[in-house]
Structure formats: structure tokens, C-alpha cells
CSV table of C-alpha atoms in Angstrom, one decimal:
chain,number,residue,atom,x,y,z
A,1,MET,CA,99.6,87.1,119.4
A,2,PHE,CA,102.8,89.0,118.6
A,3,TYR,CA,101.4,89.8,115.1
A,4,TRP,CA,98.5,91.7,116.7
A,5,PHE,CA,100.8,93.4,119.2
A,6,LEU,CA,102.9,94.7,116.3
A,7,LYS,CA,99.8,95.7,114.2
A,8,TRP,CA,97.7,97.4,116.8
A,9,ILE,CA,100.2,98.6,119.5
A,10,ALA,CA,103.9,98.6,118.6
A,11,ILE,CA,104.3,99.5,114.9
A,12,GLY,CA,100.8,99.9,113.3
A,13,PRO,CA,99.7,103.0,115.2
A,14,VAL,CA,103.0,104.8,114.4
A,15,LEU,CA,102.8,104.0,110.7
A,16,ARG,CA,99.1,105.1,110.6
A,17,ILE,CA,99.8,108.4,112.4
A,18,VAL,CA,103.0,109.3,110.5
A,19,PHE,CA,102.2,108.1,107.0
A,20,ARG,CA,98.3,108.1,107.0
A,21,PRO,CA,98.1,105.5,104.2
A,22,VAL,CA,95.2,105.9,101.7
A,23,VAL,CA,93.0,102.8,101.3
A,24,GLU,CA,90.7,102.0,98.4
A,25,GLY,CA,88.5,99.0,97.8
A,26,ALA,CA,89.1,97.2,101.1
A,27,HIS,CA,85.5,96.0,101.0
A,28,HIS,CA,86.6,93.6,98.2
A,29,VAL,CA,88.6,91.6,100.9
A,30,PRO,CA,86.2,89.1,102.6
A,31,GLU,CA,85.7,89.4,106.3
A,32,GLU,CA,86.3,85.7,106.7
A,33,GLY,CA,87.5,82.8,104.6
A,34,ALA,CA,90.5,82.2,102.4
A,35,ALA,CA,91.7,84.5,99.7
A,36,ILE,CA,94.9,85.2,97.8
A,37,LEU,CA,96.1,88.8,97.8
A,38,ALA,CA,98.3,89.3,94.7
A,39,SER,CA,100.2,92.5,94.8
A,40,ASN,CA,102.8,94.5,92.9
A,41,HIS,CA,106.1,94.9,94.7
A,42,LEU,CA,107.9,98.2,94.9
A,43,SER,CA,109.6,98.1,98.2
A,44,TYR,CA,110.4,96.0,101.3
A,45,ALA,CA,107.8,98.3,103.0
A,46,ASP,CA,105.0,96.7,101.0
A,47,TRP,CA,104.5,93.9,103.5
A,48,LEU,CA,104.1,96.5,106.2
A,49,PHE,CA,101.6,98.9,104.6
A,50,MET,CA,99.3,96.4,102.8
A,51,PRO,CA,98.4,94.3,105.9
A,52,LEU,CA,98.1,97.5,107.9
A,53,THR,CA,95.0,98.5,105.9
A,54,LEU,CA,93.1,95.4,106.8
A,55,PRO,CA,91.6,94.1,110.1
A,56,ARG,CA,92.6,90.5,109.2
A,57,ARG,CA,96.0,88.9,109.3
A,58,VAL,CA,97.9,88.6,106.1
A,59,THR,CA,100.6,85.9,105.8
A,60,PHE,CA,103.5,85.9,103.4
A,61,VAL,CA,106.5,83.6,102.8
A,62,ALA,CA,110.0,84.9,103.6
A,63,LYS,CA,113.4,83.6,102.9
A,64,ALA,CA,114.6,81.0,105.4
A,65,GLU,CA,117.7,83.0,106.4
A,66,TYR,CA,115.4,85.4,108.4
A,67,PHE,CA,114.6,82.4,110.6
A,68,THR,CA,118.0,80.6,110.9
A,69,THR,CA,120.4,83.4,111.8
A,70,PRO,CA,122.3,82.4,115.0
A,71,GLY,CA,122.8,84.4,118.2
A,72,LEU,CA,120.8,87.1,119.9
A,73,LYS,CA,120.2,89.0,116.6
A,74,GLY,CA,118.9,85.9,115.0
A,75,TRP,CA,116.5,85.2,117.9
A,76,PHE,CA,115.0,88.7,117.6
A,77,GLN,CA,114.9,88.5,113.8
A,78,ARG,CA,113.2,85.1,114.0
A,79,LYS,CA,110.6,86.3,116.6
A,80,PHE,CA,109.9,89.4,114.5
A,81,PHE,CA,109.3,87.7,111.2
A,82,SER,CA,107.4,84.8,112.5
A,83,GLY,CA,105.3,87.0,114.7
A,84,SER,CA,104.6,89.5,111.9
A,85,GLY,CA,103.0,87.1,109.6
A,86,GLN,CA,105.9,85.5,107.7
A,87,VAL,CA,106.6,81.8,107.2
A,88,PRO,CA,110.0,80.5,106.2
A,89,ILE,CA,110.8,79.1,102.8
A,90,ASP,CA,114.2,78.0,101.4
A,91,ARG,CA,114.5,79.8,98.1
A,92,SER,CA,118.0,78.5,97.2
A,93,GLY,CA,117.0,75.1,95.8
A,94,ALA,CA,115.1,73.9,92.8
A,95,SER,CA,112.2,73.0,95.0
A,96,ALA,CA,111.7,76.5,96.3
A,97,ALA,CA,108.6,77.1,94.3
A,98,GLU,CA,107.0,73.9,95.5
A,99,GLY,CA,107.9,74.7,99.1
A,100,ALA,CA,106.3,78.1,98.8
A,101,LEU,CA,103.2,76.6,97.2
A,102,SER,CA,102.9,74.0,100.0
A,103,ALA,CA,103.2,76.7,102.7
A,104,ALA,CA,100.6,78.9,100.9
A,105,LYS,CA,98.2,75.9,100.8
A,106,ARG,CA,98.5,75.3,104.5
A,107,ILE,CA,97.6,79.0,105.2
A,108,LEU,CA,94.7,79.0,102.8
A,109,ASP,CA,93.4,75.6,104.1
A,110,GLN,CA,93.1,77.4,107.5
A,111,GLY,CA,90.8,80.0,105.9
A,112,GLU,CA,93.4,82.8,106.1
A,113,LEU,CA,94.6,85.5,103.8
A,114,PHE,CA,97.8,84.7,101.9
A,115,GLY,CA,99.9,87.6,100.3
A,116,ILE,CA,102.0,87.0,97.3
A,117,TYR,CA,104.1,89.0,94.9
A,118,PRO,CA,103.7,87.4,91.4
A,119,GLU,CA,106.7,89.4,90.1
A,120,GLY,CA,108.9,87.4,92.5
A,121,THR,CA,111.1,90.3,93.4
A,122,ARG,CA,110.9,94.0,93.9
A,123,SER,CA,110.8,96.3,90.8
A,124,HIS,CA,114.0,98.1,90.5
A,125,ASP,CA,112.6,101.0,88.5
A,126,GLY,CA,108.9,101.3,89.5
A,127,LYS,CA,107.6,99.4,86.4
A,128,LEU,CA,105.4,96.3,86.7
A,129,TYR,CA,107.0,93.1,85.4
A,130,ARG,CA,105.7,89.8,84.1
A,131,GLY,CA,104.1,87.6,86.8
A,132,LYS,CA,105.2,84.1,87.6
A,133,THR,CA,102.6,81.4,87.2
A,134,GLY,CA,102.8,80.2,90.8
A,135,VAL,CA,99.9,82.4,91.8
A,136,ALA,CA,97.7,80.9,89.0
A,137,ARG,CA,98.6,77.3,90.1
A,138,LEU,CA,97.8,78.2,93.7
A,139,ALA,CA,94.4,79.7,92.8
A,140,LEU,CA,93.4,76.6,90.8
A,141,GLU,CA,94.6,74.0,93.3
A,142,THR,CA,92.9,75.7,96.2
A,143,GLY,CA,89.9,77.2,94.5
A,144,VAL,CA,90.0,80.4,96.4
A,145,PRO,CA,89.5,83.9,94.8
A,146,VAL,CA,92.5,86.1,93.9
A,147,ILE,CA,92.2,89.8,94.9
A,148,PRO,CA,94.6,92.0,92.9
A,149,VAL,CA,96.3,94.7,95.0
A,150,ALA,CA,98.3,97.8,94.1
A,151,VAL,CA,100.6,99.5,96.6
A,152,LEU,CA,101.6,103.0,95.7
A,153,GLY,CA,104.3,105.3,97.0
A,154,THR,CA,106.2,102.7,99.1
A,155,ASP,CA,109.2,103.0,96.8
A,156,VAL,CA,109.3,106.7,97.8
A,157,VAL,CA,109.1,106.0,101.5
A,158,ALA,CA,111.7,103.1,101.3
A,159,PRO,CA,113.4,103.1,97.9
A,160,PRO,CA,115.1,99.9,96.8
A,161,GLY,CA,118.8,100.0,97.4
A,162,LYS,CA,118.7,103.1,99.6
A,163,LYS,CA,118.7,103.5,103.4
A,164,PHE,CA,116.4,106.5,103.5
A,165,GLY,CA,113.5,107.8,101.4
A,166,THR,CA,111.3,110.8,101.4
A,167,PHE,CA,107.9,111.4,102.9
A,168,THR,CA,104.7,110.6,101.0
A,169,ARG,CA,101.3,109.1,101.8
A,170,PRO,CA,101.4,105.5,100.6
A,171,GLY,CA,98.3,104.1,99.0
A,172,VAL,CA,96.8,100.6,98.8
A,173,ARG,CA,94.1,99.7,96.3
A,174,PHE,CA,92.2,96.4,96.4
A,175,GLY,CA,90.5,95.2,93.2
A,176,ARG,CA,87.4,93.0,92.8
A,177,PRO,CA,88.0,89.3,93.5
A,178,LEU,CA,88.9,87.2,90.5
A,179,ASP,CA,87.2,83.8,90.1
A,180,PHE,CA,89.0,81.2,88.1
A,181,SER,CA,86.8,78.2,88.8
A,182,ARG,CA,86.1,78.0,85.1
A,183,TYR,CA,89.6,76.5,84.8
A,184,GLU,CA,89.1,73.8,87.4
A,185,GLY,CA,91.2,70.8,86.8
A,186,MET,CA,93.5,72.6,84.4
A,187,GLU,CA,96.3,73.5,86.8
A,188,ASN,CA,98.9,71.5,84.7
A,189,ASP,CA,98.1,73.4,81.5
A,190,ARG,CA,100.9,75.9,81.2
A,191,TYR,CA,98.9,78.0,78.7
A,192,ILE,CA,96.0,78.3,81.1
A,193,LEU,CA,98.4,79.2,83.9
A,194,ARG,CA,100.0,81.9,81.8
A,195,SER,CA,96.6,83.2,80.8
A,196,ILE,CA,95.4,83.4,84.4
A,197,THR,CA,98.6,85.1,85.6
A,198,ASP,CA,98.4,87.7,82.8
A,199,GLU,CA,94.8,88.5,83.8
A,200,ILE,CA,95.9,89.0,87.4
A,201,MET,CA,98.8,91.2,86.3
A,202,TYR,CA,96.5,93.3,84.0
A,203,GLU,CA,94.3,94.0,87.0
A,204,ILE,CA,97.3,95.0,89.1
A,205,MET,CA,98.5,97.3,86.3
A,206,ARG,CA,95.0,98.8,86.0
A,207,LEU,CA,95.0,99.5,89.8
A,208,SER,CA,98.6,100.8,90.1
A,209,GLY,CA,98.9,102.7,86.8
A,210,GLN,CA,102.4,101.3,86.3
A,211,GLU,CA,104.0,100.8,83.0
A,212,TYR,CA,103.9,97.0,82.2
A,213,VAL,CA,107.0,95.2,80.9
A,214,ASP,CA,106.6,91.7,79.5
A,215,GLN,CA,109.8,90.5,81.1
A,216,TYR,CA,110.6,88.9,84.4
A,217,ALA,CA,111.8,91.4,87.0
A,218,ALA,CA,114.9,89.5,88.1
A,219,ARG,CA,116.1,89.3,84.5
A,220,ALA,CA,115.4,93.0,83.9
A,221,LYS,CA,117.3,93.8,87.1
A,222,GLU,CA,120.3,91.8,85.9
A,223,GLU,CA,120.2,93.5,82.5
A,224,SER,CA,120.0,96.9,84.2
A,225,LYS,CA,123.1,96.1,86.3
A,226,ARG,CA,125.0,94.9,83.2
A,227,LEU,CA,124.2,98.1,81.3
A,228,GLU,CA,125.3,100.2,84.3
A,229,LYS,CA,128.6,98.3,84.5
A,230,GLU,CA,129.2,98.7,80.8
A,231,ALA,CA,128.5,102.4,81.0
A,232,LYS,CA,130.9,102.8,84.0
A,233,ASP,CA,133.6,100.8,82.2
A,234,ALA,CA,133.2,102.9,79.1
A,235,LYS,CA,133.5,106.1,81.1
A,236,ALA,CA,136.6,104.8,82.9
A,237,ALA,CA,138.2,103.8,79.6
A,238,THR,CA,137.5,107.3,78.2
A,239,VAL,CA,139.1,108.9,81.2
A,240,ASP,CA,142.1,106.7,80.9
A,241,GLU,CA,142.5,107.5,77.3
A,242,GLY,CA,142.3,111.2,78.0
A,243,GLN,CA,144.9,111.0,80.7
A,244,ALA,CA,147.2,109.0,78.3
A,245,GLU,CA,146.8,111.7,75.6
A,246,ARG,CA,147.6,114.5,78.1
A,247,ARG,CA,150.8,112.6,79.2
A,248,LYS,CA,151.9,112.2,75.6
A,249,ALA,CA,151.2,115.9,74.9
A,250,SER,CA,153.3,117.0,77.9
């Protein structure tokens, strides 16, 4: 009930009036029955704008900390995330992937829409990164179609790592459903899982127009941070050397 309150009364109308998101291909999403919505991930605002464009509820998994914070803040946070279509998952342990898979199966078994970000984390530079094979395993084990989705402009509205963005009209593009029933019973074949995942990511790339990088987003993000740190250290070292030279000259 709270989900529909947020979508149609509290938050949804404001987002529609202010940002006027552009929607393409929404007819590819079935009016009823289970389906996986596999999307790129540019911003934390993605999970607001993508479901906003559909009349049906879309459920995602979210980190368990959003549901376990104590106190009054924790109560409001828990109510908001649970009511806005999120289910908790502990991402700290080795079984995180299995926990997310189980939660997704429960949602799909109920004939609902499940949203997933195959990249696993937000893109730090707007590029599309290699997908994790959990989406392929989920598709094969449930037998439901995968609908590729591209969100556009959310990284301008809410840039990663920044408090404020700039105004733009976000876009959401839904691609044709992908059927992987030809691979039935092959959910334990890692080559098949990789092939399916790459096919999904290709469709997302085609819809979004993003540059594709055959590297996991988390690793690329770590590499970017390392290079930034090395650059800062080198700059600091150069400044220190210059100051030392000036002291000698004086």
C-alpha cells in the first residue's frame, strides 16, 4: 500500500511534473506475469525513475543496512525502503549472491516484476561495464523473460558522489523481451551463463548508447581511485620538491 502511496501521491507526481521523464518501449513490459528488468546503473535515482514509468510494481534488492538501522531514523528508513519496493539482502558475506537469487525467485514466483542491475554497482564514469552472471542464472532457473532497460540522464540529475546535480529530462528505454528457454537445464554451465549475460549487456548497450568496457564496474572503480591517488601523490611530491629547491636557493 505504501508503495502505491509513494508512486501515485507522495513522490511520483512530483518527479513527473518536475522532470517529465521520457519513456520508450514500455509496451515491451507485460501487463501481468513475471519478468526480469535488467538495467544499466548510472545513479541512485535509477530505482526511482524506472519504476515510475510503469503502472506495475517493480521490486529490487537493497543492502540489509537500510532495514536494520536502529532508532527513529532507522524506522523511517526501513518503512521507506520496504514500502518503496525494496527487499533486504546481506551483501557482506560469501552467500550474498545466493541470498539475492532466492529473494528474486520469491518475487518472480508471485508473478511480479523484478529489477536488477547486472553491473552490480553504479558506473562511476557513465560507461557500461561487464555484467555479472547472476541475471542469467535467474533467467534460466525461473524461465521468465528478461527485458533490457536503459536509463538515461539520471547521472546528470543525481551524479554519483555529489549531493546536487543539474536539471535534465531523464529517459527510460525498454527493449524487446529476451527468451533464453533454448538454454533450459544449462544453468550450471558457466560458458552459457556468460553468453546469456553478454547478450543482455549488448542489448542494454544498444538501448543506452553507452561505451562498453569489458571489465567489472567495481574493479574499474577501484582502479580509477588508485590512479587518482597516485596522481595526487605525484603532484604533492612535485610541490614539496619545488618548495625544497626554493629554500635551498634562498
